[in-house]
Amino acid sequence: MRLSSVSSKEIILADQPRLSLGRTVRIAIDGVRYRLFRAAVTVSVIAVAVAFLMNILSESLIKRRLAVDARRELSAMRDIHGWAARLTRPLDPAAILMEVAAGGALDGSTAKGGVIADRASFAARARAAASYLAFFDALEYDPRRALIHTARGTAIFDALSDPEHFTIFEQRLAEMPALRFVGSLAEFRAFLDRWPELAVQLQGVVSSQEHAIAALNRARGDRTVFAALAQPDGVFVAAARAAGFDLDEATASRLTEQAQAVLDRLVIERSLSLLESRQLLAQHFNLLPADISANELWGYLEKSRQAASYLGVMRPLVAALEPYTAERLAALATTRRDELALERIERMTAGAGEGWLGLGERMGWLLMVSMLVCAIGISNAMLMTVTERFREIATMKCLGALDGFIMLLFVLESCFLGLVGGLVGSLLGNLIGYGRMAAAFGIGVFGTVPLGETLAAMGSAVAVGVVLAALAAVYPSLKAARLAPMEAMRVE
Amino acid sequence: MNSERRVIIRTVGLKKQYVMNDVVTEALCGVDVEIHDGEFISVMGPSGSGKSTFFNMIGALDRPTSGRVFIDEVDVAQLTAEELAFVRCQKIGYIFQSYNLIQYMTALENVTTPMVFGGVMSDEARRRGMELLELVGLGDRWHHRPLEMSGGQQQRVAIARSLANQPTVLLCDEPTANLDLATGQDILDVLRSLNEKKGVTVICATHDHRMMDMCDRLMWIRDGAIERIARRDEVHVEVGSIGES
Ligand SMILES: Nc1ncnc2c1ncn2[C@@H]1O[C@H](COP(=O)(O)OP(=O)(O)OP(=O)(O)O)[C@@H](O)[C@H]1O
Ligand SMILES: [Mg+2]
């Protein structure tokens, strides 16, 4: 057996060829396969770090969804309170401006403002006014104080209409370069010039509302607005329509229902003021009578058998309970339970959807911490993986490996580990997130977050894992690649 | 052999210090040698005298503390990273004292690694790798990993690997240290035939008498300096006594 060909005896210098990506990938995969245990350890470090990150992402997503849903439902349930206010008190001018700017019809829930001739130009100016008000509202205390003193609402426009005050305002604003005024000052000036006109119109709207409310008050008599709305005969609703409030059929029937619920709740919770009721509940819940709250009462009433015994004790004492049956009470309690659950979600998700990426203040902070943990964990794992292979790197360099090949080899390998770890971690994090959220809010959390959003969050968590792993491999492998082969061999 | 031949490796004032925790070890202190194309040189010296260090320097595997190494009259310090990789891959074959096999590769993969780096296609690399493994008597062990082989077998894989790209210069750091007499003889035969038939320059650190018998020149290193260089015929008679030192 002989060697196949004669080597060239001259050493002709040339550049070492670059290895193809495919071959590098194969060598990288072989390396990972051989060190499966080591790779598994690294992957699990990455997976834990990514799971942490993913957990926070998925919980924030779920919380945000839950918060949005809960707020929407609650605001529908609380519709009655907004209407009760409108039907008894005129909106202040600033609120009217906001309402018009938000596209609300002036002749809707705010009662017809019959005095306004040119609706379009009024709406346009109201929008401008609202945007100025929004600007002033968003100011911090100090600049606000400097610019407009203590004026609030439309009083700001009254104050700035004074030319002297406006000059001061202009100067102060010029001293605050960080502050960007909405629109140009010249426009604002022009707006202020015509402000008295708008103020008169607003006053007209207010007085027409006062007028309408006065008419309504006559129809209401000495009943509360809730009692009036709860009447199913529709007389009060008709009076409200006649006075200029835009109450369509659907809204009217919803309001009737909600008003009744408010009254029911008042009647039932008021029965707690009697010691007999408290004693009954205290016995059942093994609490002190003084510690009984409405929540215990509602919990107790959920079962119609208990509702019946409650009625048995309380009906003789509270006349207002006369019309209620045990079934009715149980149904009310169930509705109340749902409402309480929504309120709990609202409380527990406070702040969700705000701050950086809509994660909420606390979640954003947690996310930063988890990124840090992720980065440290992954770079430590990769540092160890690369460092313990300096001998191998040195050998490859002795055999003619290019620096770039060494780098690519390790970056590929760590990308691969990062990918696997990231996938496992993001699944794990999601699972934990859903588990925890389900424990806190019930199984309703499944399906709250659209698949696309979840996948996007998982994708970004995986990407974080891959990028961090790759970046973490760059430094040690660059260090190894730069050394002379035997220098690398000597590194411990 | 004729000393008019081309100088393939030359060192000028070659020094190497190892610094470890403020302790400076002078592994080489000023080595000047010229090695000719096609020579077979035995390097001898007691343990710790600097043989391996010397090999690393002339093989462009390590940076000298001072002094220069010329390979085929090109200063190694002037080479770019790509050219260095090319020289290490194509022109010089190394047999390391500690083999330095890559643990996760099979014998065949270890042997073909320099070919892969040199851009040889897979099939061709495989064929040549098998040839080389058969040459060192490991044709049937090609799929074994280093940890599944004995020291001598690993050494033979390392020898096969050093021949992967048909090097011009072969640096062998005690290539027969772990081999029995017969296998050691086979390896020596291979080295000699490479040297004689292909004109490969072979530089061998060894304590093996047979190696001294077949080399052109002998070189003694002691405490990082060249103690003596002599043609074999000049020292032939003394070999026995020197080998014992
Ligand atoms: N990495 C290192 N760090 C510090 N000192 C070293 C290192 N490598 C070698 N040395 C020292 O350099 C000197 C020469 O070492 P070298 O390995 O070249 O000897 P050698 O002749 O090959 O010995 P052997 O025959 O035992 O292989 C020794 O004194 C050794 O202690
Ligand atoms: Mg040695």
mmCIF file with all atom_site columns, N, CA and C and ligand atoms in Angstrom, chain B residues 46-53 97 173-174 205, ligand 2:
data_model
loop_
_atom_site.group_PDB
_atom_site.id
_atom_site.type_symbol
_atom_site.label_atom_id
_atom_site.label_alt_id
_atom_site.label_comp_id
_atom_site.label_asym_id
_atom_site.label_entity_id
_atom_site.label_seq_id
_atom_site.pdbx_PDB_ins_code
_atom_site.Cartn_x
_atom_site.Cartn_y
_atom_site.Cartn_z
_atom_site.occupancy
_atom_site.B_iso_or_equiv
_atom_site.pdbx_formal_charge
_atom_site.auth_seq_id
_atom_site.auth_comp_id
_atom_site.auth_asym_id
_atom_site.auth_atom_id
_atom_site.pdbx_PDB_model_num
ATOM   1  N  N  . PRO B 1 46  ? 16.649 14.915 26.823 1.00 0.00 ? 46  PRO B N  1
ATOM   2  C  CA . PRO B 1 46  ? 15.911 14.406 27.971 1.00 0.00 ? 46  PRO B CA 1
ATOM   3  C  C  . PRO B 1 46  ? 14.543 15.063 28.070 1.00 0.00 ? 46  PRO B C  1
ATOM   4  N  N  . SER B 1 47  ? 13.721 14.478 28.887 1.00 0.00 ? 47  SER B N  1
ATOM   5  C  CA . SER B 1 47  ? 12.373 15.015 29.081 1.00 0.00 ? 47  SER B CA 1
ATOM   6  C  C  . SER B 1 47  ? 12.450 16.437 29.618 1.00 0.00 ? 47  SER B C  1
ATOM   7  N  N  . GLY B 1 48  ? 11.645 17.316 29.028 1.00 0.00 ? 48  GLY B N  1
ATOM   8  C  CA . GLY B 1 48  ? 11.631 18.710 29.481 1.00 0.00 ? 48  GLY B CA 1
ATOM   9  C  C  . GLY B 1 48  ? 12.712 19.550 28.862 1.00 0.00 ? 48  GLY B C  1
ATOM   10 N  N  . SER B 1 49  ? 13.406 18.999 27.858 1.00 0.00 ? 49  SER B N  1
ATOM   11 C  CA . SER B 1 49  ? 14.504 19.758 27.269 1.00 0.00 ? 49  SER B CA 1
ATOM   12 C  C  . SER B 1 49  ? 14.011 20.775 26.245 1.00 0.00 ? 49  SER B C  1
ATOM   13 N  N  . GLY B 1 50  ? 12.772 20.629 25.795 1.00 0.00 ? 50  GLY B N  1
ATOM   14 C  CA . GLY B 1 50  ? 12.234 21.619 24.861 1.00 0.00 ? 50  GLY B CA 1
ATOM   15 C  C  . GLY B 1 50  ? 11.941 21.089 23.475 1.00 0.00 ? 50  GLY B C  1
ATOM   16 N  N  . LYS B 1 51  ? 11.889 19.775 23.332 1.00 0.00 ? 51  LYS B N  1
ATOM   17 C  CA . LYS B 1 51  ? 11.662 19.196 22.004 1.00 0.00 ? 51  LYS B CA 1
ATOM   18 C  C  . LYS B 1 51  ? 10.284 19.574 21.467 1.00 0.00 ? 51  LYS B C  1
ATOM   19 N  N  . SER B 1 52  ? 9.267  19.337 22.293 1.00 0.00 ? 52  SER B N  1
ATOM   20 C  CA . SER B 1 52  ? 7.911  19.632 21.829 1.00 0.00 ? 52  SER B CA 1
ATOM   21 C  C  . SER B 1 52  ? 7.759  21.114 21.529 1.00 0.00 ? 52  SER B C  1
ATOM   22 N  N  . THR B 1 53  ? 8.358  21.932 22.368 1.00 0.00 ? 53  THR B N  1
ATOM   23 C  CA . THR B 1 53  ? 8.297  23.372 22.155 1.00 0.00 ? 53  THR B CA 1
ATOM   24 C  C  . THR B 1 53  ? 8.922  23.732 20.808 1.00 0.00 ? 53  THR B C  1
ATOM   25 N  N  . GLN B 1 97  ? 2.663  14.563 20.500 1.00 0.00 ? 97  GLN B N  1
ATOM   26 C  CA . GLN B 1 97  ? 3.028  13.633 21.552 1.00 0.00 ? 97  GLN B CA 1
ATOM   27 C  C  . GLN B 1 97  ? 1.777  13.110 22.259 1.00 0.00 ? 97  GLN B C  1
ATOM   28 N  N  . ASP B 1 173 ? 6.393  13.931 17.009 1.00 0.00 ? 173 ASP B N  1
ATOM   29 C  CA . ASP B 1 173 ? 6.832  14.014 18.397 1.00 0.00 ? 173 ASP B CA 1
ATOM   30 C  C  . ASP B 1 173 ? 6.676  12.634 19.028 1.00 0.00 ? 173 ASP B C  1
ATOM   31 N  N  . GLU B 1 174 ? 7.745  11.907 19.095 1.00 0.00 ? 174 GLU B N  1
ATOM   32 C  CA . GLU B 1 174 ? 7.772  10.541 19.624 1.00 0.00 ? 174 GLU B CA 1
ATOM   33 C  C  . GLU B 1 174 ? 6.678  9.675  19.008 1.00 0.00 ? 174 GLU B C  1
ATOM   34 N  N  . ALA B 1 205 ? 11.145 13.553 16.982 1.00 0.00 ? 205 ALA B N  1
ATOM   35 C  CA . ALA B 1 205 ? 11.667 13.481 18.348 1.00 0.00 ? 205 ALA B CA 1
ATOM   36 C  C  . ALA B 1 205 ? 11.531 12.036 18.777 1.00 0.00 ? 205 ALA B C  1
HETATM 37 MG MG . MG  C 2 .   ? 7.561  16.650 24.411 1.00 0.00 ? 2   MG  C MG 1
#
